[in-house]
Each structure stands twice: as structure tokens, then as C-alpha cells.
Tab-separated table of C-alpha atoms in Angstrom:
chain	number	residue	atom	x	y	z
A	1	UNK	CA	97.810	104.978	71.843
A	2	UNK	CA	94.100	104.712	71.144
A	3	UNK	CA	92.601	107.525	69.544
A	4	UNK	CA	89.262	108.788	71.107
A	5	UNK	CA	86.561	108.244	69.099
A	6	UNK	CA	84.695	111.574	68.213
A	7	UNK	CA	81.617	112.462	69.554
A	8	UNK	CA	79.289	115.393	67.733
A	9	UNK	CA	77.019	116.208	69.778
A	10	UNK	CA	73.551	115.784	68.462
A	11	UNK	CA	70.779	119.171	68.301
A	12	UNK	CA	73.450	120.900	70.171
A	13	UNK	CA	72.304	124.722	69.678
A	14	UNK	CA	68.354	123.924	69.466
A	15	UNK	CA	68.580	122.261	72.959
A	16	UNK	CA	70.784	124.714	74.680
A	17	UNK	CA	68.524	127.349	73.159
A	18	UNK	CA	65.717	125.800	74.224
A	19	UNK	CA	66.876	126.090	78.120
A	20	UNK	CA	66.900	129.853	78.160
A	21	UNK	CA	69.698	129.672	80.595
A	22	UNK	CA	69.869	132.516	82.891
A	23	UNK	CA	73.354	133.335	83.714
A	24	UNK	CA	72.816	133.130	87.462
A	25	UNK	CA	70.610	129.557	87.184
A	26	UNK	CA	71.116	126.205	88.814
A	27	UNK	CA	70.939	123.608	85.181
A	28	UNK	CA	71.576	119.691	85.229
A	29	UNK	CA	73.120	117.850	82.061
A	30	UNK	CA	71.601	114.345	82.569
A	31	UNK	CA	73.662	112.667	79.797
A	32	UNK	CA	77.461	114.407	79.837
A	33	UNK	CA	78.671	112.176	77.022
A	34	UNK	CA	81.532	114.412	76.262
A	35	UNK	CA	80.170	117.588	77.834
A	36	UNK	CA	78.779	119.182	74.204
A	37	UNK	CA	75.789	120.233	75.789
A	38	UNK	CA	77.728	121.142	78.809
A	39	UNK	CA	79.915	123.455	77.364
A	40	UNK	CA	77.465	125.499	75.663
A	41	UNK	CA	75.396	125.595	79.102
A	42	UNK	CA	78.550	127.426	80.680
A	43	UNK	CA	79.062	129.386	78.252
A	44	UNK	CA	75.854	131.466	78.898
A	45	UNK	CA	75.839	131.141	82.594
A	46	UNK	CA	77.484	133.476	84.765
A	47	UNK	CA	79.349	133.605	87.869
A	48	UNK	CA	77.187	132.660	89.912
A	49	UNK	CA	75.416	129.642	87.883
A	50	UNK	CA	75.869	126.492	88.769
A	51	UNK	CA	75.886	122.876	86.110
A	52	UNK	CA	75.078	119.732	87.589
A	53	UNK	CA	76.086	116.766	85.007
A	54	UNK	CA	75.245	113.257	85.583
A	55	UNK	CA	77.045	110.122	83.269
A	56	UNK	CA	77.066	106.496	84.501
A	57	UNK	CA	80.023	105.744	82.320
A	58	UNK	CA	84.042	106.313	83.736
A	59	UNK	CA	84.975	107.563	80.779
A	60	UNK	CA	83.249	110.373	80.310
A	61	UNK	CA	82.778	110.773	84.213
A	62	UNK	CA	86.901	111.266	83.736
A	63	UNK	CA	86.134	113.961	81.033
A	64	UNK	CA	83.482	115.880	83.271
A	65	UNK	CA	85.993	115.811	85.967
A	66	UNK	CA	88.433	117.500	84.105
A	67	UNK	CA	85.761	120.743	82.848
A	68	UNK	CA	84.852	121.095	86.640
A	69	UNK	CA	88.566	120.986	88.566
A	70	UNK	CA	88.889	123.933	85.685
A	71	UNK	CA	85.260	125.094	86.345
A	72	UNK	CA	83.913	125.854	89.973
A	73	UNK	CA	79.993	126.450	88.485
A	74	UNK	CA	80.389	122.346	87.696
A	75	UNK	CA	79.223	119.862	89.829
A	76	UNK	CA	79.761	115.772	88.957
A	77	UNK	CA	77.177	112.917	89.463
A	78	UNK	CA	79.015	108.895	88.549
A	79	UNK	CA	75.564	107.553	88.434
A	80	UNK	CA	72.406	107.292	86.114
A	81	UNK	CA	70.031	110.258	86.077
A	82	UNK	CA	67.491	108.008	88.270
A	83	UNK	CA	69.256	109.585	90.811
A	84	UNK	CA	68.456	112.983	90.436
A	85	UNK	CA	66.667	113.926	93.686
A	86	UNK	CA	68.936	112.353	95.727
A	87	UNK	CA	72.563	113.598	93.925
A	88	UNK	CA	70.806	117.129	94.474
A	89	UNK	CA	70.070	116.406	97.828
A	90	UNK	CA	73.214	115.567	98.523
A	91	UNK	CA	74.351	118.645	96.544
A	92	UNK	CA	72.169	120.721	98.771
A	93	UNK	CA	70.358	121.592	95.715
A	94	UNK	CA	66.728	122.523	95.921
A	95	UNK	CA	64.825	123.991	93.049
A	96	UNK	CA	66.730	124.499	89.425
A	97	UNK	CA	66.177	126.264	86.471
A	98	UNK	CA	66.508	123.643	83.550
A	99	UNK	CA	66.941	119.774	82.854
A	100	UNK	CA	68.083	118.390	79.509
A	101	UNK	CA	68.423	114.823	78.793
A	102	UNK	CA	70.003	113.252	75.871
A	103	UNK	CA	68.855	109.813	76.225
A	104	UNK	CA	70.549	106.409	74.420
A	105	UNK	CA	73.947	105.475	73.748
A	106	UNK	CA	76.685	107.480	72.866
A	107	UNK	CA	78.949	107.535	69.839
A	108	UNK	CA	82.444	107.030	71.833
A	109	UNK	CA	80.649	103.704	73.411
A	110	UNK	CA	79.769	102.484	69.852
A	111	UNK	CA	82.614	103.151	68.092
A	112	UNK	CA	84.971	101.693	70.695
A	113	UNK	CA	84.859	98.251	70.229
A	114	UNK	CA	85.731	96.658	73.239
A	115	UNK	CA	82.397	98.373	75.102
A	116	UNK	CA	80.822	95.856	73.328
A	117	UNK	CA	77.845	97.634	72.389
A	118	UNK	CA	78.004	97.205	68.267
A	119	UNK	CA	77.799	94.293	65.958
A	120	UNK	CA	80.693	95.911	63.509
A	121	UNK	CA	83.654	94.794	65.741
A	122	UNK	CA	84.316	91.324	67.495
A	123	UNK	CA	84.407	91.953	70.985
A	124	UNK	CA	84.015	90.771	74.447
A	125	UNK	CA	79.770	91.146	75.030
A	126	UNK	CA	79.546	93.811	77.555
A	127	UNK	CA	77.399	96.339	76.689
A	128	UNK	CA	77.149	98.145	80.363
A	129	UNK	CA	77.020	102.126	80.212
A	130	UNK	CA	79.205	101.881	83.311
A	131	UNK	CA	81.628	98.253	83.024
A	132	UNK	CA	82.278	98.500	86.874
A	133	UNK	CA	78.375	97.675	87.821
A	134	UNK	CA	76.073	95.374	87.078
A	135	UNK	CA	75.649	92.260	84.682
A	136	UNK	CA	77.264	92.363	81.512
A	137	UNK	CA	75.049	91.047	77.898
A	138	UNK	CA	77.186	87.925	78.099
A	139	UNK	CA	76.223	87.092	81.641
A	140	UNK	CA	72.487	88.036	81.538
A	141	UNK	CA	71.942	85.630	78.137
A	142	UNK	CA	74.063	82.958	79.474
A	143	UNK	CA	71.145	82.703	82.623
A	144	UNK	CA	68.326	84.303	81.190
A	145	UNK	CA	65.299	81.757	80.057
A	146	UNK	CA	64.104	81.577	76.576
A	147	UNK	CA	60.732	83.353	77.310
A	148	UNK	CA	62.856	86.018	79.314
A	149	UNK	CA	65.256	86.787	76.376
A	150	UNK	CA	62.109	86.743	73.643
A	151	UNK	CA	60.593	89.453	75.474
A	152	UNK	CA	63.314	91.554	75.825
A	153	UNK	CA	63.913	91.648	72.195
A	154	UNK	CA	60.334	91.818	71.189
A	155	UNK	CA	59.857	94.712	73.614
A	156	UNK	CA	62.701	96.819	73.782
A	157	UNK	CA	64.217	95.867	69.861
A	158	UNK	CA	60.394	95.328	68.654
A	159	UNK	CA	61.769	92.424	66.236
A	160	UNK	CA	59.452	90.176	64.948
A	161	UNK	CA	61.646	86.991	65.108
A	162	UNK	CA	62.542	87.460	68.451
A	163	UNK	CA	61.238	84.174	69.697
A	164	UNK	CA	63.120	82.364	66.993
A	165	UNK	CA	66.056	84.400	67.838
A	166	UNK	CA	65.570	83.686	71.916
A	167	UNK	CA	65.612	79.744	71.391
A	168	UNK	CA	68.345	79.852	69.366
A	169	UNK	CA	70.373	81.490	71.837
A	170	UNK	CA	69.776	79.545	74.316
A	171	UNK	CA	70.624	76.274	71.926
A	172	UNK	CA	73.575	77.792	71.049
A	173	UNK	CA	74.661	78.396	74.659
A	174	UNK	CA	74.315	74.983	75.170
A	175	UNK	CA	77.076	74.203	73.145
A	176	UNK	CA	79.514	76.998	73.531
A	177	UNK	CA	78.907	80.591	75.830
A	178	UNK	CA	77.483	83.736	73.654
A	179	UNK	CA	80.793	85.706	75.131
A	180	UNK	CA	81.107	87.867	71.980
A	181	UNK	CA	79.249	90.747	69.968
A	182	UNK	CA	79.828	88.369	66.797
A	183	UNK	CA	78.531	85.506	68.054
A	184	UNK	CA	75.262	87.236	69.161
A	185	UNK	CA	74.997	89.224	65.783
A	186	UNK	CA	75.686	85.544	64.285
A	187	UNK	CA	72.913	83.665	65.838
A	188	UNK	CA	70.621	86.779	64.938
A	189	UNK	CA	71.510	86.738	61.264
A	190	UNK	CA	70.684	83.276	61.204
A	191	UNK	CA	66.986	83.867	62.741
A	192	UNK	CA	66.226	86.933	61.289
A	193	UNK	CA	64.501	85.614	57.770
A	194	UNK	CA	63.593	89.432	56.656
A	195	UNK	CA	65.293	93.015	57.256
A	196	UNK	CA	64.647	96.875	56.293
A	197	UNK	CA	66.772	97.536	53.717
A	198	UNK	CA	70.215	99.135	54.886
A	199	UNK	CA	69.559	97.364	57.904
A	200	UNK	CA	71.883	95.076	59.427
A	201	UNK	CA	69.936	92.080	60.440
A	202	UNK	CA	71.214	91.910	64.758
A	203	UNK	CA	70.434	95.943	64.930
A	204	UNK	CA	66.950	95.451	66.804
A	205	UNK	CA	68.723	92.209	69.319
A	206	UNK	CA	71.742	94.435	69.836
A	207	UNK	CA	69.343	97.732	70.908
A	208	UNK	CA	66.982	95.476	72.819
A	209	UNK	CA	69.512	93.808	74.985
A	210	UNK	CA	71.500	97.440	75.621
A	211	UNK	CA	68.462	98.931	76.440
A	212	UNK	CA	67.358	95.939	78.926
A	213	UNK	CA	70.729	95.956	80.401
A	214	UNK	CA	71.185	99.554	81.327
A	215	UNK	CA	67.339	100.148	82.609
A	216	UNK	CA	67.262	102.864	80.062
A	217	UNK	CA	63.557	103.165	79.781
A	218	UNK	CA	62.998	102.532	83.448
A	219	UNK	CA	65.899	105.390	84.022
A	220	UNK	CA	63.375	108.149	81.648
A	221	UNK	CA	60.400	106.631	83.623
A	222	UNK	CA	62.076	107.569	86.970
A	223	UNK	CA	63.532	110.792	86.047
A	224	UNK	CA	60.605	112.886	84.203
A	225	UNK	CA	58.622	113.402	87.213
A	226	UNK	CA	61.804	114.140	89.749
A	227	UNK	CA	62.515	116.985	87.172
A	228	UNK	CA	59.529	118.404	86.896
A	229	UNK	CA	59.318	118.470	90.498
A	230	UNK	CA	62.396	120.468	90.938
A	231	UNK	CA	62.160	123.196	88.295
A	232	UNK	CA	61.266	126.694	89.299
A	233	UNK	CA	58.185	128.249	87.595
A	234	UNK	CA	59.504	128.930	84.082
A	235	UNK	CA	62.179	126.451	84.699
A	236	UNK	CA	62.378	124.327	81.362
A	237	UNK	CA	62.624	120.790	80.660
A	238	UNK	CA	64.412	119.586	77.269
A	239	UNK	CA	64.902	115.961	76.037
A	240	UNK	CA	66.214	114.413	73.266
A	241	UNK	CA	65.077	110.811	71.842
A	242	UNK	CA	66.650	108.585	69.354
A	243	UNK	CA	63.967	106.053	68.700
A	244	UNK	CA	60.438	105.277	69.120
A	245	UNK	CA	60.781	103.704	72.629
A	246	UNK	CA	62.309	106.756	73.920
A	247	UNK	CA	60.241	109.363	72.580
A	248	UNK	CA	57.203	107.890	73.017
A	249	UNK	CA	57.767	107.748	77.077
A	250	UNK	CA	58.469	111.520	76.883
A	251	UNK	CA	56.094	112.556	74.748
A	252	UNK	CA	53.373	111.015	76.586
A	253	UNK	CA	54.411	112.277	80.048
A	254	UNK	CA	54.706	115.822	78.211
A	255	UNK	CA	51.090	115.260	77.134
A	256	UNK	CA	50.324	114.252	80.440
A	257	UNK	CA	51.764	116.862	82.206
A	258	UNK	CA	50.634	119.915	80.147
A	259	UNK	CA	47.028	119.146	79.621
A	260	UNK	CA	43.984	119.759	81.810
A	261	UNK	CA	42.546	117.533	84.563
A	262	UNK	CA	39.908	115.866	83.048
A	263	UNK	CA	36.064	115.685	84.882
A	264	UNK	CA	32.873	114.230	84.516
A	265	UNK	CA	30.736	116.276	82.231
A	266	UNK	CA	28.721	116.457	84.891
A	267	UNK	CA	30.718	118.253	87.125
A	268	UNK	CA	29.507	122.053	87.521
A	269	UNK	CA	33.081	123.994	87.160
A	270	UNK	CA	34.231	126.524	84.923
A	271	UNK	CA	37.879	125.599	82.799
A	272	UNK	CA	39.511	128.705	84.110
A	273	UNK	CA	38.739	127.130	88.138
A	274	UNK	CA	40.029	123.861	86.611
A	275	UNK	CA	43.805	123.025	88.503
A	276	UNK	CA	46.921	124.290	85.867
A	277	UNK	CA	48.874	121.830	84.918
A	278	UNK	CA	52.727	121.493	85.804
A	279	UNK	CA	53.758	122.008	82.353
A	280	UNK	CA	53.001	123.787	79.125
A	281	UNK	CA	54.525	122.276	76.095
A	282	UNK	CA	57.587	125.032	74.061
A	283	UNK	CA	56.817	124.504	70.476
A	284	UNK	CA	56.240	121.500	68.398
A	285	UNK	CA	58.940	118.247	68.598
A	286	UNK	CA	62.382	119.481	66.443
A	287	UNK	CA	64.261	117.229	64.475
A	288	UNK	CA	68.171	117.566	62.994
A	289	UNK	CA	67.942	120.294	59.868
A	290	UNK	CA	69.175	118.478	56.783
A	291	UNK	CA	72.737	120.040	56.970
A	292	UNK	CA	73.285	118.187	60.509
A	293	UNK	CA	72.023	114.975	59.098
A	294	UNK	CA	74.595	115.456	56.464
A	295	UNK	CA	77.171	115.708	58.674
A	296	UNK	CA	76.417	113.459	60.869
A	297	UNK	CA	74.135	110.798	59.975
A	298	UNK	CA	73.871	109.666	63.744
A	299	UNK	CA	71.265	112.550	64.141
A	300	UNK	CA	68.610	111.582	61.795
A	301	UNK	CA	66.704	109.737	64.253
A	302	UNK	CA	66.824	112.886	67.037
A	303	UNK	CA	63.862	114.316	68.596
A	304	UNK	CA	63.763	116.995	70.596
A	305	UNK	CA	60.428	118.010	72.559
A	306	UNK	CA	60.612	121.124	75.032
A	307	UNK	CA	58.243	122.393	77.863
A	308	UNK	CA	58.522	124.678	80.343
A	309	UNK	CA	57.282	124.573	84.130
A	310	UNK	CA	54.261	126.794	85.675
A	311	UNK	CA	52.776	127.756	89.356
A	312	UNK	CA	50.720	124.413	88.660
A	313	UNK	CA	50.523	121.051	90.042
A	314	UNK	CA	48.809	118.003	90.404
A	315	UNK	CA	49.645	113.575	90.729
A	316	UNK	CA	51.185	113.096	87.528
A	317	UNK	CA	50.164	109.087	86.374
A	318	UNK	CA	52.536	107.459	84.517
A	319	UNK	CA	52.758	103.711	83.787
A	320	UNK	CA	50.403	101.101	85.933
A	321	UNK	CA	51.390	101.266	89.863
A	322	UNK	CA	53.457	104.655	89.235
A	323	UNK	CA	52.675	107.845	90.584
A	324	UNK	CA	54.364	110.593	92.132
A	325	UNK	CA	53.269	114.714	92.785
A	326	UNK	CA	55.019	117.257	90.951
């Protein structure tokens, strides 16, 4: 029999904390994983509190299942957190009283090799969050052009040989399919002429194509606003990044989100008259203490960034041709 592969979950306390759960509150975990953050959630909410948890993978899906046929506060989504308002709706959930998100891939997806996610195993090229949807890595590079694969691993792995790396590919396919983890990280150790020390040389293809193929930065895009929108006035919103791609989105739709309409200088109104905005930001970004690094090198890259709702409100502009009220 397989053994699990363990999963510590990353800034457990610090984001739990950082919910103030109210033991009669409506929360969502965006990311169960293996229900860390979960756990602790129920364990300071009372009877009448209610956990929503969202996963697109069947495996942990399975796990969540099992806390909430024990658990009648817990409530399962099988699909990416994109599809928050609607799971609620169909919850009959209106407003809630916290959000956290603990965005990338998981260490039970890395660490078992046939997900195909890591270049340290020789496996089929998968790489889907959830195997029963969607196109797998193997199928998307096998019909992907060159200029398409370039800019997903310039973009999303922000490697500087990615066009080298993207026409290699698609001469090697020529010959013989990509169908395996080591024959990607192959034809990206062969392309990749320098590398940060410690650094395995197919690190930034193998994160770009994950990212690509699981909409993971599109997902964050989608779901920061839908959040915001639902959480009661001192509701709290808590996320936690694991690279610059990430954090960046959420930091800048914090910023966004918490700071003041801005005017002409020549407009004739007082600050206090100005609109409030729909957020104001809990602290400064956290990061893993030493001792949690130590233990669990996985958490070096975390960042957590907190804010909490108010009576405020206004169009909140994200990316080019996106905007929604809050």
C-alpha cells in the first residue's frame, strides 16, 4: 500500500489567527489540501458555525468528505475557488465572515509521483490539480505552438531561456511525444545555459506549465473580488502566496482595495466625504518564523497578507477589461 505523503500545513496558526473566527460565523477554506487550515477553523467555531471548503483535486475532495460526514458545520465544494459565488449560491449562502486562500500546489501532489507535477520522479506528464478535467502538460505541449509554449514559460516560470526551451520542445516532439516529467526536465536542462545555485535547472518550465495548466493566476484574479463582495463588515480576508506571481496579484488588489479613491486636485471635497474603501489592510505581509522554515523548508517562500472588510464600497479595477463592484 502507498503511503500518503505528508502534508504540513504552511503559516497554519498566523492564518487561522488572522480570521478572528467567531464561533457562530459562516468561513470558506479555498484550498482544503488536507484540511490543516480546516481543522483549526472548527476548532474555534461553535455550534452553530458553518466551514465551506473548496479543492479541485479527488484526493483531498475524498479527505474533506470524510471531516464533514463526521462534521455537520462542513460543507464540500469539488471545484476551483473561481466558483465561489456560485457554490454559495447554491449553498444558500449569502454574506460570510472570513475567506482564506492558500494558493499553489500542494505537497501530497508533489511528492506523489505519478501527479506528475515534479521533475524528481519519472512519470506520466499530467500535472492537472484535478486528473478527471481538462488537458493534461503532455497534451497541451504536444499541440501548443512554439510562440504559445515560450510565453507560457517566460510569463508564468519568468525563465530567461524560455524561447530556446519552447523550440526545442517542439523539435523534440517531432521525433518522439514529451509524455513524461523526465523528458520535459531533459529538454530544459539542455536549454537552460545558466541556473541559481541550488536550483534545479526545469524548476521555472515545470512551475510555468502547472501554473498555465490549472488557470491558477486567472483562479486568484476571479476570486479576490467575489470574496470581498461576500464578507460582512469586519469579515476578514487572508491569503497565502508562494511566489512572486502569486503575491504580487494579491497584494496589488489589497492595495487597491484599501486605499482612497483618487480625484483631480481640482476637485473641491474634503478626505473625510471621500467614499471608504472596501478594505483596510491587518498588519504588514507575515512570513514563516525561522523555526517553521526549519522544519519545513517548503514554507520559506510563504506570504501571508491580511485585511479585513468595512461599510465601504466602490468598482474595484483589476487587470485590463476586468471589473466588478464589491
Amino acid at each position: 500500500m502507498t503511503k500518503e505523503p505528508v502534508h504540513i500545513t504552511v503559516l497554519l496558526h498566523e492564518a487561522v489567527d488572522a480570521l478572528a473566527v467567531k464561533p457562530d460565523g459562516v468561513y470558506v477554506d479555498g484550498t482544503f489540501g488536507r484540511g490543516g487550515h480546516s481543522r483549526l477553523i472548527l476548532s474555534k467555531l461553535g455550534e452553530k458555525g458553518r466551514l465551506v471548503v473548496f479543492d479541485k483535486d479527488p484526493q483531498a475532495v475524498a479527505v474533506a468528505r470524510g471531516l464533514a460526514a463526521k462534521d455537520k458545520r462542513v460543507s464540500v465544494v469539488h471545484d476551483g475557488f473561481s466558483a465561489f459565488q456560485t457554490a454559495l449560491d447554491g449553498l444558500g449562502i449569502g454574506q460570510i465572515d472570513g475567506a482564506l486562500f492558500d494558493l499553489g500546489v500542494s505537497s501530497p501532489q508533489i511528492d506523489e509521483a505519478a501527479r506528475g507535477f515534479s521533475f524528481r520522479f519519472d512519470a506520466p506528464l499530467d500535472m492537472r490539480m484535478d486528473p478527471t478535467r481538462g488537458q493534461s502538460a503532455a497534451e497541451w505541449l504536444a499541440s501548443a505552438s512554439e510562440d504559445e509554449i515560450h510565453e507560457v514559460i517566460k510569463n508564468y516560470g519568468e525563465e530567461r531561456f524560455s524561447r530556446q526551451i519552447a523550440r526545442a520542445i517542439v523539435a523534440q516532439r517531432a521525433a518522439a511525444p514529451i509524455d513524461t516529467t523526465a523528458k520535459l526536465a531533459a529538454v530544459a536542462a539542455q536549454n537552460v545555459r545558466t541556473r541559481e545555485r541550488g536550483q534545479d535547472p526545469a524548476t521555472r518550465t515545470f512551475q510555468a506549465v502547472r501554473i498555465f495548466i490549472n488557470r491558477e493566476l486567472e483562479e486568484i484574479e476571479a476570486v479576490l473580488p467575489q470574496a470581498v463582495g461576500r464578507l460582512n463588515v469586519g469579515g476578514r480576508l487572508a491569503v497565502i502566496a508562494f511566489h512572486s506571481l502569486e503575491d504580487r496579484i494579491v497584494k496589488q488588489f489589497m492595495k487597491r482595495c484599501s486605499g482612497r479613491e483618487q480625484l483631480p486636485k481640482w476637485v473641491m471635497v474634503r478626505e473625510a466625504d471621500l467614499p471608504q474603501p472596501p478594505l483596510t489592510l491587518i498588519g504588514k505581509a507575515q512570513k514563516a518564523s525561522a523555526q517553521e522554515v526549519a522544519a519545513n523548508p517548503r514554507a520559506r517562500s510563504a506570504v501571508l497578507r491580511v485585511a479585513e472588510r468595512t461599510a465601504g464600497g466602490f468598482a474595484v479595477h483589476g487587470l485590463p477589461g476586468r471589473e466588478q463592484a464589491v
